[in-house]
Amino acid sequence: MADIPSTARAVIIGGGAVGASCLYHLAKAGWTDSVLLERNELTAGSTWHAAGNVPTFSTSWSVMNMQRYSTELYARLGSQVDYPMNYHQTGSIRLAHSHERMQEFARAKGMGRHQGMDLEILGVDEIKARYPFIETHDVKGALYDPNDGDIDPAQLTQALAKGAREMGAKVIRFCPATGVRRENGEWIVETEKGEIRCEIVVNAAGYYAQRVGEWFKPYGGRTVPMMVMSHQYLLSEEIPEIEAWSKEQGRKLPLLRDVDVSYYLRQEKHGFNLGPYEPRCRAHWVDPSDPMPDDFSFQLWQEDIDRIEEIVTDAMARVPLLGTSGISKIINGPIPYAPDGMPLLGPMPGVPNAFEACVFTFGIAQGGGAGKVLAEWVTEGAPEWDMWSCDPRRYTDYTDPEYCVAKGMEVYGHEYGMHFPWHRWPAAPDRRVSALHERLRSAGAQMGAYNGWERANWFAGPGDDTSEEATQTWDRAGPWEARIREECEAVRDHAGVIAISGFTRLAVQGPGARDHVDALTASRLPQPGRIGLAYFADARGRILTEMSVIPRSDDEIWLITAGAAQWHDCDVLARGLPEGVTVTDRSDRYDCLLVTGPAARDILGPLTDADLSLPWLSVQDTSVCGVGCVLIRVSFAGELGWEIHCPAAVVPVIWDAVTDAGATPFGMWALNSLRIEKGYRAWKGDLSTDYSLLEGGLERFVRLDKPRDFPGKAALLSERQRGVTKRFAPLIVEAGAADAPYMSSIWHGGEIVGETTSGAWGYRVGVSVALAMLRADLAVPGTKLEVEIFGERVPATVQADAPLWDPENERLRA
């Protein structure tokens, strides 16, 4: 056992594949005085019993990046660190039983092609040629990934640890961490062998991450949102036909996944490894009758074959060879799940200099990329790729244990489920509801969750099909389409009202509050009585966030931002906070109604004593229906309109008055269509750290001549001098049944030259619109391109970076 150092630059708690990768990448980045603590032997947790599959497939751009990097790292790691590793890049075949699944595969192929991967779509005959033992009579086709395969998890972890040690990092086994405390701006990690003082702590404790997370609660932390699933896989006895085929071909069979039935089937030596994700799943360690043990190292649960019997039977019919062999072993071990199945990777919410790299459901596949991302976050302040899909701050304080268990079981039971844009996963609804909730539901609202808040996506009419089955489509058409059109037309022709509960509302207060916010943003702040958009960059000049700024005085600045950005943007404003200045989160105290459309003034006039002649972007304290509120003349829909911000409890009074006066309720899906027609960007779609402020076409909001420095200023000055390589542009797309989803590849002259960041049908302009990032020389109005939508390349034309609807903003300013 290595000696316990008294100091280190970073301490990683947890010695699985992810923790070892974090140590390896930190050392590679120069943080060689880092330490990994493991309570037992390396790999003693989920890594020990992991199947070791290493796919690249994902419909998340960031996760695909992370998994692709893992395959690239693993292919060279053994030789680089001189450690033997069984890594087989066998390729994989994902079967599709439906047209919709083939569309999903086509989308993944396009994303993979954009990242440099050679994914293929296979016809039924091609499947049999690559996998001779399969029955294909009921499948539509398949996706082939040549880089997929499997690796020995223990060898991988040991190789990463060896590489880290050789660079000077320390791995200390059989040394449980027992707690943390903070002294003089540093962390002290407590262990049974002594204490380590350090700058940074990383929670990589796997299924024990929630216990470790509790140590940080006195320093601003929260309970880690996670639960633990029982996951089983079966190992068959050896099968002579597989042995003969492998010897003849000199390789293993491709890894087979029947995602519509929900299992993978992999060659293991000369037999099979069958891994089901059964709908009748089981959570563990969720109640007092099943307590989590203090140490579950190298342990398993009793197998429960009855839960997976139907899937095993199906797999035997798909590959009859499987049925010729007996079962040699059943593995049933714990796997951690976050409520959306994505890991927690990034800054620990509310806690300084602490990070999470935990709750990895697919830790072997993602571990290599996770180490890279974590090391970049720690040593450079930001990762190469925008990683919001995995950022721990995407969850706030609505994730109680019941929510985590319900959502984790739902995700596990639909591990290969398609994430249709119109579908809402039904488990654990109504975590946060506004005082309008019952009124909205009575009006036909079909709800969606936004940072836990229930908002109306669309309003169904009598006879509309609101079943879950109706949402199982990638296409635009559905019972919602006619209603979205009606809602958009009501906003265009008269007036609509939308309830936007759960806006993030932050107040920076104290002497020098304005100076503090001004020093963080690339934009110029408005004066009291006005509202303005402010953009915040990271050190690279990339888009960190967007906030609406409402100065009340030099000592009090209000900021409104996306609901999902609540904990992220609080962190942004808390950086370098001067003594005497505070950041207060007031998100739960207020609600917002947007009343918008050409009749908005006529509807609001009789209800308020406000001066409705004040210009666009004005702010006034007033009353509506006798209720004290703040009235802001803005509209994300791009029409004449006002946001009414009022105490949350009294919003029904105003809702009733404006709807009685003729405003039509509309939902978030209509608002999305309306904002895209205006070219308004959405956070973590069009606005992400994948792009700089200049690439994002935000020059009009950037003040490089500000006398003070701000984060990213030097990078933006340099970028302006050399010229951008990408440029934001709206596109008119000759779309068919579906509009362009996020990260659809854009083609020109046989090359991929960009990607869409969002898309929707524009009901006011009568065309399909996409917002896009293009190679800069092609972002010229009139340029002809192609957008790949679910595998089909359709014509598109570049537009000027201006609203397609009301380009002069005359309606907004009316």
PDB file of C-alpha atoms in Angstrom, residues 383-498:
ATOM      1  CA  PRO A 383     -14.297  20.728 -21.091  1.00  0.00           C
ATOM      2  CA  GLU A 384     -13.748  20.647 -24.852  1.00  0.00           C
ATOM      3  CA  TRP A 385     -17.377  19.646 -25.494  1.00  0.00           C
ATOM      4  CA  ASP A 386     -20.515  21.130 -24.013  1.00  0.00           C
ATOM      5  CA  MET A 387     -21.440  18.518 -21.413  1.00  0.00           C
ATOM      6  CA  TRP A 388     -24.752  19.844 -20.091  1.00  0.00           C
ATOM      7  CA  SER A 389     -26.342  16.434 -20.707  1.00  0.00           C
ATOM      8  CA  CYS A 390     -24.186  15.095 -17.855  1.00  0.00           C
ATOM      9  CA  ASP A 391     -23.701  18.225 -15.733  1.00  0.00           C
ATOM     10  CA  PRO A 392     -24.782  17.540 -12.114  1.00  0.00           C
ATOM     11  CA  ARG A 393     -26.391  21.008 -11.992  1.00  0.00           C
ATOM     12  CA  ARG A 394     -29.090  19.920 -14.439  1.00  0.00           C
ATOM     13  CA  TYR A 395     -30.956  18.606 -11.389  1.00  0.00           C
ATOM     14  CA  THR A 396     -32.088  20.915  -8.622  1.00  0.00           C
ATOM     15  CA  ASP A 397     -33.856  20.277  -5.346  1.00  0.00           C
ATOM     16  CA  TYR A 398     -36.945  18.458  -6.647  1.00  0.00           C
ATOM     17  CA  THR A 399     -35.097  15.117  -6.916  1.00  0.00           C
ATOM     18  CA  ASP A 400     -36.236  13.445  -3.708  1.00  0.00           C
ATOM     19  CA  PRO A 401     -35.677   9.679  -3.241  1.00  0.00           C
ATOM     20  CA  GLU A 402     -39.119   8.726  -4.551  1.00  0.00           C
ATOM     21  CA  TYR A 403     -38.491  10.676  -7.749  1.00  0.00           C
ATOM     22  CA  CYS A 404     -35.051   9.132  -8.246  1.00  0.00           C
ATOM     23  CA  VAL A 405     -36.327   5.591  -7.771  1.00  0.00           C
ATOM     24  CA  ALA A 406     -39.347   6.025 -10.038  1.00  0.00           C
ATOM     25  CA  LYS A 407     -37.361   7.653 -12.849  1.00  0.00           C
ATOM     26  CA  GLY A 408     -34.397   5.290 -12.492  1.00  0.00           C
ATOM     27  CA  MET A 409     -36.644   2.259 -12.833  1.00  0.00           C
ATOM     28  CA  GLU A 410     -38.392   3.848 -15.790  1.00  0.00           C
ATOM     29  CA  VAL A 411     -35.084   4.507 -17.558  1.00  0.00           C
ATOM     30  CA  TYR A 412     -33.782   1.008 -16.848  1.00  0.00           C
ATOM     31  CA  GLY A 413     -37.004  -0.585 -18.088  1.00  0.00           C
ATOM     32  CA  HIS A 414     -36.710   1.449 -21.314  1.00  0.00           C
ATOM     33  CA  GLU A 415     -32.913   1.421 -21.597  1.00  0.00           C
ATOM     34  CA  TYR A 416     -33.084   1.298 -25.377  1.00  0.00           C
ATOM     35  CA  GLY A 417     -36.249   3.376 -25.652  1.00  0.00           C
ATOM     36  CA  MET A 418     -36.556   5.983 -28.389  1.00  0.00           C
ATOM     37  CA  HIS A 419     -36.705   9.558 -27.122  1.00  0.00           C
ATOM     38  CA  PHE A 420     -39.362  11.010 -29.389  1.00  0.00           C
ATOM     39  CA  PRO A 421     -39.690  14.811 -29.332  1.00  0.00           C
ATOM     40  CA  TRP A 422     -43.428  14.682 -28.583  1.00  0.00           C
ATOM     41  CA  HIS A 423     -43.265  12.012 -25.882  1.00  0.00           C
ATOM     42  CA  ARG A 424     -43.182  12.526 -22.153  1.00  0.00           C
ATOM     43  CA  TRP A 425     -41.912   9.699 -19.991  1.00  0.00           C
ATOM     44  CA  PRO A 426     -44.778   9.387 -17.498  1.00  0.00           C
ATOM     45  CA  ALA A 427     -43.122   8.399 -14.206  1.00  0.00           C
ATOM     46  CA  ALA A 428     -42.986  10.844 -11.287  1.00  0.00           C
ATOM     47  CA  PRO A 429     -45.020  13.781 -12.654  1.00  0.00           C
ATOM     48  CA  ASP A 430     -46.067  16.954 -10.846  1.00  0.00           C
ATOM     49  CA  ARG A 431     -42.910  17.553  -8.847  1.00  0.00           C
ATOM     50  CA  ARG A 432     -43.458  21.311  -9.096  1.00  0.00           C
ATOM     51  CA  VAL A 433     -46.826  22.745 -10.005  1.00  0.00           C
ATOM     52  CA  SER A 434     -47.942  26.346 -10.175  1.00  0.00           C
ATOM     53  CA  ALA A 435     -51.152  27.781  -8.781  1.00  0.00           C
ATOM     54  CA  LEU A 436     -52.470  27.555 -12.357  1.00  0.00           C
ATOM     55  CA  HIS A 437     -51.971  23.819 -12.700  1.00  0.00           C
ATOM     56  CA  GLU A 438     -55.580  22.702 -12.411  1.00  0.00           C
ATOM     57  CA  ARG A 439     -56.783  25.538 -14.664  1.00  0.00           C
ATOM     58  CA  LEU A 440     -54.285  24.519 -17.325  1.00  0.00           C
ATOM     59  CA  ARG A 441     -55.250  20.853 -17.124  1.00  0.00           C
ATOM     60  CA  SER A 442     -58.940  21.753 -17.310  1.00  0.00           C
ATOM     61  CA  ALA A 443     -58.230  23.732 -20.482  1.00  0.00           C
ATOM     62  CA  GLY A 444     -56.701  20.636 -22.112  1.00  0.00           C
ATOM     63  CA  ALA A 445     -53.038  21.281 -21.340  1.00  0.00           C
ATOM     64  CA  GLN A 446     -50.688  18.410 -22.107  1.00  0.00           C
ATOM     65  CA  MET A 447     -47.842  18.975 -19.708  1.00  0.00           C
ATOM     66  CA  GLY A 448     -44.084  18.730 -19.862  1.00  0.00           C
ATOM     67  CA  ALA A 449     -41.481  18.988 -17.096  1.00  0.00           C
ATOM     68  CA  TYR A 450     -38.964  21.859 -17.128  1.00  0.00           C
ATOM     69  CA  ASN A 451     -36.523  21.618 -14.235  1.00  0.00           C
ATOM     70  CA  GLY A 452     -39.318  19.764 -12.492  1.00  0.00           C
ATOM     71  CA  TRP A 453     -41.895  22.483 -13.209  1.00  0.00           C
ATOM     72  CA  GLU A 454     -45.069  21.470 -15.022  1.00  0.00           C
ATOM     73  CA  ARG A 455     -45.718  23.637 -18.074  1.00  0.00           C
ATOM     74  CA  ALA A 456     -48.246  23.216 -20.869  1.00  0.00           C
ATOM     75  CA  ASN A 457     -46.675  21.897 -24.067  1.00  0.00           C
ATOM     76  CA  TRP A 458     -49.928  22.160 -26.058  1.00  0.00           C
ATOM     77  CA  PHE A 459     -53.639  22.377 -25.450  1.00  0.00           C
ATOM     78  CA  ALA A 460     -55.724  19.459 -26.669  1.00  0.00           C
ATOM     79  CA  GLY A 461     -59.221  19.960 -27.982  1.00  0.00           C
ATOM     80  CA  PRO A 462     -62.239  17.669 -27.630  1.00  0.00           C
ATOM     81  CA  GLY A 463     -61.597  14.300 -29.257  1.00  0.00           C
ATOM     82  CA  ASP A 464     -57.848  14.773 -29.628  1.00  0.00           C
ATOM     83  CA  ASP A 465     -55.778  11.663 -29.043  1.00  0.00           C
ATOM     84  CA  THR A 466     -53.694  12.359 -25.958  1.00  0.00           C
ATOM     85  CA  SER A 467     -52.487   8.794 -25.453  1.00  0.00           C
ATOM     86  CA  GLU A 468     -48.832   7.974 -24.931  1.00  0.00           C
ATOM     87  CA  GLU A 469     -48.977   5.769 -28.018  1.00  0.00           C
ATOM     88  CA  ALA A 470     -49.810   8.755 -30.232  1.00  0.00           C
ATOM     89  CA  THR A 471     -46.502  10.391 -29.341  1.00  0.00           C
ATOM     90  CA  GLN A 472     -44.340   7.544 -30.676  1.00  0.00           C
ATOM     91  CA  THR A 473     -43.214   9.356 -33.803  1.00  0.00           C
ATOM     92  CA  TRP A 474     -40.394  11.567 -35.018  1.00  0.00           C
ATOM     93  CA  ASP A 475     -42.746  13.251 -37.500  1.00  0.00           C
ATOM     94  CA  ARG A 476     -44.385  16.629 -37.168  1.00  0.00           C
ATOM     95  CA  ALA A 477     -47.861  15.248 -37.726  1.00  0.00           C
ATOM     96  CA  GLY A 478     -49.885  14.213 -34.725  1.00  0.00           C
ATOM     97  CA  PRO A 479     -52.891  15.396 -32.749  1.00  0.00           C
ATOM     98  CA  TRP A 480     -50.780  18.299 -31.481  1.00  0.00           C
ATOM     99  CA  GLU A 481     -49.969  19.762 -34.895  1.00  0.00           C
ATOM    100  CA  ALA A 482     -53.326  21.364 -35.635  1.00  0.00           C
ATOM    101  CA  ARG A 483     -53.455  22.758 -32.112  1.00  0.00           C
ATOM    102  CA  ILE A 484     -49.941  24.224 -32.308  1.00  0.00           C
ATOM    103  CA  ARG A 485     -50.918  25.865 -35.583  1.00  0.00           C
ATOM    104  CA  GLU A 486     -54.050  27.332 -33.983  1.00  0.00           C
ATOM    105  CA  GLU A 487     -52.059  28.597 -31.006  1.00  0.00           C
ATOM    106  CA  CYS A 488     -49.450  30.253 -33.250  1.00  0.00           C
ATOM    107  CA  GLU A 489     -52.136  31.826 -35.407  1.00  0.00           C
ATOM    108  CA  ALA A 490     -53.930  33.170 -32.339  1.00  0.00           C
ATOM    109  CA  VAL A 491     -50.702  34.876 -31.260  1.00  0.00           C
ATOM    110  CA  ARG A 492     -50.195  36.213 -34.793  1.00  0.00           C
ATOM    111  CA  ASP A 493     -53.725  37.477 -35.347  1.00  0.00           C
ATOM    112  CA  HIS A 494     -55.045  38.445 -31.928  1.00  0.00           C
ATOM    113  CA  ALA A 495     -53.375  37.503 -28.620  1.00  0.00           C
ATOM    114  CA  GLY A 496     -52.199  34.507 -26.682  1.00  0.00           C
ATOM    115  CA  VAL A 497     -51.179  33.893 -23.092  1.00  0.00           C
ATOM    116  CA  ILE A 498     -48.629  31.362 -21.864  1.00  0.00           C
TER     117      ILE A 498
END
